[in-house]
Amino acid sequence: MRTFIIFTCLILLSACTTGAVEQVKYYDFSIQNEALKFREDSKNKQYLHINMVEIEGAADQQAIVQVLSNNRINIANYHFWSQHPKHTLSKSLQASLYSKLENYMPVPVNKKNIEPGDLVLDIVVNQISGHYKSGSIISGQWFIYKKIETQLKLLDTDIFLNTTPLDESGFGALIKAHEKGWLEVSRSLSEKINQINLVFEGINYLCPALDLEEFEFLN
């Protein structure tokens, strides 16, 4: 009888202790959840094929990463992205570019054949983390290719670094800052892609017989 009472007390104590443990929380961007409406002019557009965003280093996981004041990396135990951040970044990038590009329809790679004239976008993120002083930090490099005949030609590449301060403390505020910073990266990319389109439209208009394989894009 005494053993039963002790065992029962241990179960009750364990239940109380478990209830006091911090609950696991998941976070996500908001823009990727917005429906992509069909555009009437999409039939006349060429395509921007977006490869899955590649994430390097400690941030290549679902747990949220922070950089501490002593240069150490903290990996959260109870705070996670709702999915691997490479999916979050890729989906939100497509949704953002969808509303900003003038002559290209963004689609995930492998969803449609890459035709001559289409663009391909690769992005490598080497850091996406919270920072004890700067707030949100997102850095990396993007590469834009154009399919000319049967080959992909690198048109442009650039390194980006975006820091966004937090409006308040907490992981929720950090994810909002990450999203704001990522949208800024997307905005910059859309301007570059629209610029590339204008350059090639001008070349085709002025020199329709020009062999684009011999054309060196001006960075």
Coordinates of C-alpha atoms in Angstrom, one line a residue:
M1 CA 0.0 0.0 0.0
R2 CA 2.8 2.4 0.9
T3 CA 4.6 1.7 -2.4
F4 CA 1.4 2.4 -4.3
I5 CA 1.0 5.8 -2.5
I6 CA 4.6 6.8 -3.2
F7 CA 4.2 5.8 -6.9
T8 CA 1.0 7.8 -7.1
C9 CA 2.7 10.9 -5.6
L10 CA 5.6 10.6 -8.0
I11 CA 3.2 10.5 -10.9
L12 CA 1.4 13.6 -9.6
L13 CA 4.7 15.4 -9.0
S14 CA 5.9 14.5 -12.5
A15 CA 2.7 15.9 -14.0
C16 CA 3.1 19.2 -12.1
T17 CA 6.7 19.4 -13.2
T18 CA 5.9 18.7 -16.8
G19 CA 3.3 21.4 -16.8
A20 CA 5.9 24.0 -15.7
V21 CA 8.2 23.2 -18.7
E22 CA 8.3 25.9 -21.4
Q23 CA 6.0 25.0 -24.3
V24 CA 7.5 24.5 -27.7
K25 CA 6.5 27.3 -30.1
Y26 CA 6.7 27.5 -33.9
Y27 CA 7.0 30.6 -36.1
D28 CA 6.4 31.5 -39.7
F29 CA 6.4 34.3 -42.2
S30 CA 3.0 35.8 -43.2
I31 CA 3.5 36.6 -46.9
Q32 CA 4.0 33.0 -48.1
N33 CA 0.5 32.2 -46.8
E34 CA -1.1 34.7 -49.1
A35 CA -2.8 33.1 -52.2
L36 CA -1.1 33.7 -55.5
K37 CA -3.8 34.9 -57.8
F38 CA -3.9 34.0 -61.4
R39 CA -2.6 36.8 -63.7
E40 CA -4.3 37.3 -67.0
D41 CA -1.0 38.3 -68.7
S42 CA 0.9 35.3 -67.4
K43 CA 0.6 33.5 -70.8
N44 CA 2.8 36.1 -72.4
K45 CA 5.5 36.1 -69.8
Q46 CA 8.8 34.3 -69.6
Y47 CA 9.6 32.4 -66.4
L48 CA 12.0 33.0 -63.5
H49 CA 12.9 29.6 -62.1
I50 CA 13.7 29.8 -58.4
N51 CA 15.9 27.2 -56.9
M52 CA 15.4 26.2 -53.3
V53 CA 17.2 28.7 -51.1
E54 CA 20.4 27.1 -49.7
I55 CA 21.3 27.8 -46.1
E56 CA 24.8 27.3 -44.8
G57 CA 26.2 27.0 -41.3
A58 CA 24.3 26.7 -38.0
A59 CA 21.1 28.2 -39.3
D60 CA 20.6 25.2 -41.6
Q61 CA 18.1 23.6 -39.2
Q62 CA 14.6 24.2 -37.9
A63 CA 15.6 25.6 -34.5
I64 CA 16.0 29.4 -34.4
V65 CA 19.6 30.6 -34.1
Q66 CA 21.0 33.6 -32.2
V67 CA 24.4 35.2 -32.0
L68 CA 25.3 36.2 -28.4
S69 CA 27.6 39.0 -27.1
N70 CA 30.5 36.6 -26.6
N71 CA 30.4 35.5 -30.2
R72 CA 28.8 32.2 -29.3
I73 CA 25.9 30.8 -31.1
N74 CA 22.7 29.9 -29.2
I75 CA 20.3 27.4 -30.7
A76 CA 16.9 27.6 -29.2
N77 CA 15.4 24.6 -27.4
Y78 CA 11.8 25.6 -27.5
H79 CA 11.5 28.0 -30.5
F80 CA 11.4 26.7 -34.0
W81 CA 10.5 27.6 -37.6
S82 CA 7.3 25.9 -38.6
Q83 CA 9.3 24.2 -41.3
H84 CA 12.9 24.2 -42.3
P85 CA 13.8 27.9 -43.0
K86 CA 14.9 27.1 -46.6
H87 CA 11.3 26.4 -47.4
T88 CA 10.0 29.5 -45.7
L89 CA 12.5 31.7 -47.5
S90 CA 11.9 30.1 -50.9
K91 CA 8.1 30.3 -50.6
S92 CA 8.0 33.9 -49.4
L93 CA 10.6 34.9 -52.1
Q94 CA 8.4 33.5 -54.8
A95 CA 5.3 35.2 -53.4
S96 CA 7.1 38.6 -53.1
L97 CA 8.6 38.5 -56.6
Y98 CA 5.3 37.5 -58.0
S99 CA 3.9 40.9 -57.2
K100 CA 7.1 42.9 -58.3
L101 CA 8.3 41.4 -61.5
E102 CA 7.1 43.0 -64.7
N103 CA 7.9 40.4 -67.4
Y104 CA 8.8 37.2 -65.6
M105 CA 6.5 34.7 -63.8
P106 CA 8.3 33.2 -60.8
V107 CA 8.0 29.4 -60.4
P108 CA 9.9 26.8 -58.4
V109 CA 12.6 24.9 -60.3
N110 CA 11.5 21.5 -61.7
K111 CA 7.9 22.7 -62.0
K112 CA 8.3 23.7 -65.6
N113 CA 10.9 23.2 -68.3
I114 CA 13.5 26.0 -68.6
E115 CA 13.1 27.5 -72.1
P116 CA 15.5 29.9 -73.9
G117 CA 15.0 33.4 -72.6
D118 CA 14.0 32.2 -69.1
L119 CA 15.9 33.2 -66.0
V120 CA 17.1 31.0 -63.2
L121 CA 17.7 32.3 -59.6
D122 CA 20.0 30.7 -57.1
I123 CA 20.4 32.1 -53.5
V124 CA 22.9 31.0 -50.8
V125 CA 22.2 32.3 -47.3
N126 CA 25.2 32.0 -45.1
Q127 CA 23.6 33.7 -42.1
I128 CA 20.0 34.1 -40.8
S129 CA 20.0 34.7 -37.1
G130 CA 19.1 37.0 -34.2
H131 CA 21.9 39.2 -33.0
Y132 CA 22.2 40.7 -29.5
K133 CA 22.8 44.2 -30.9
S134 CA 21.7 44.3 -34.6
G135 CA 18.4 42.4 -34.3
S136 CA 17.9 40.3 -37.4
I137 CA 20.8 39.5 -39.7
I138 CA 20.4 37.9 -43.1
S139 CA 23.4 37.7 -45.5
G140 CA 24.4 35.7 -48.5
Q141 CA 24.8 35.8 -52.2
W142 CA 22.5 35.5 -55.2
F143 CA 23.1 34.4 -58.8
I144 CA 20.9 35.2 -61.9
Y145 CA 21.3 33.0 -65.0
K146 CA 19.6 33.3 -68.4
K147 CA 19.1 30.3 -70.7
I148 CA 20.6 31.2 -74.1
E149 CA 19.9 28.4 -76.6
T150 CA 20.9 25.3 -74.7
Q151 CA 23.1 26.8 -71.9
L152 CA 22.6 28.8 -68.7
K153 CA 24.7 32.0 -68.8
L154 CA 25.5 33.8 -65.5
L155 CA 24.2 37.4 -66.0
D156 CA 24.9 38.8 -62.5
T157 CA 25.7 38.0 -58.9
D158 CA 26.0 40.0 -55.8
I159 CA 26.5 39.7 -52.0
F160 CA 23.8 41.0 -49.7
L161 CA 23.7 41.8 -46.0
N162 CA 20.5 43.0 -44.3
T163 CA 20.1 44.0 -40.7
T164 CA 16.7 44.8 -39.2
P165 CA 16.2 46.0 -35.6
L166 CA 13.5 44.4 -33.5
D167 CA 10.4 46.3 -32.5
E168 CA 10.3 44.5 -29.2
S169 CA 12.0 41.6 -27.5
G170 CA 11.1 38.0 -28.1
F171 CA 11.3 35.3 -30.8
G172 CA 8.1 36.5 -32.5
A173 CA 9.6 39.9 -33.0
L174 CA 12.7 38.3 -34.4
I175 CA 10.8 36.4 -37.0
K176 CA 8.9 39.5 -38.0
A177 CA 12.3 41.3 -38.4
H178 CA 13.6 38.4 -40.5
E179 CA 10.6 38.6 -42.8
K180 CA 11.0 42.4 -43.1
G181 CA 14.7 41.9 -44.0
W182 CA 14.0 39.1 -46.5
L183 CA 11.4 41.2 -48.2
E184 CA 14.0 43.9 -48.6
V185 CA 16.3 41.4 -50.3
S186 CA 13.5 40.4 -52.5
R187 CA 12.8 44.0 -53.5
S188 CA 16.4 44.6 -54.4
L189 CA 16.3 41.4 -56.5
S190 CA 13.2 42.4 -58.3
E191 CA 14.7 45.7 -59.3
K192 CA 17.8 43.9 -60.7
I193 CA 15.7 41.4 -62.7
N194 CA 13.5 44.2 -64.1
Q195 CA 16.7 46.0 -65.1
I196 CA 18.1 42.9 -66.8
N197 CA 14.9 42.6 -68.8
L198 CA 15.1 46.2 -70.0
V199 CA 18.7 45.7 -71.1
F200 CA 17.9 42.6 -73.1
E201 CA 14.8 44.2 -74.6
G202 CA 17.0 47.1 -75.7
I203 CA 19.5 44.8 -77.2
N204 CA 16.9 42.8 -79.1
Y205 CA 15.4 46.0 -80.4
L206 CA 18.6 47.7 -81.6
C207 CA 20.5 44.6 -82.6
P208 CA 18.0 41.7 -83.3
A209 CA 20.7 39.7 -85.0
L210 CA 23.2 39.9 -82.2
D211 CA 24.5 36.6 -80.8
L212 CA 23.7 36.9 -77.1
E213 CA 26.2 34.2 -76.3
E214 CA 28.9 36.8 -77.1
F215 CA 27.2 39.5 -75.1
E216 CA 28.9 40.4 -71.7
F217 CA 26.2 41.7 -69.3
L218 CA 27.2 45.0 -67.6
N219 CA 27.2 44.5 -63.9

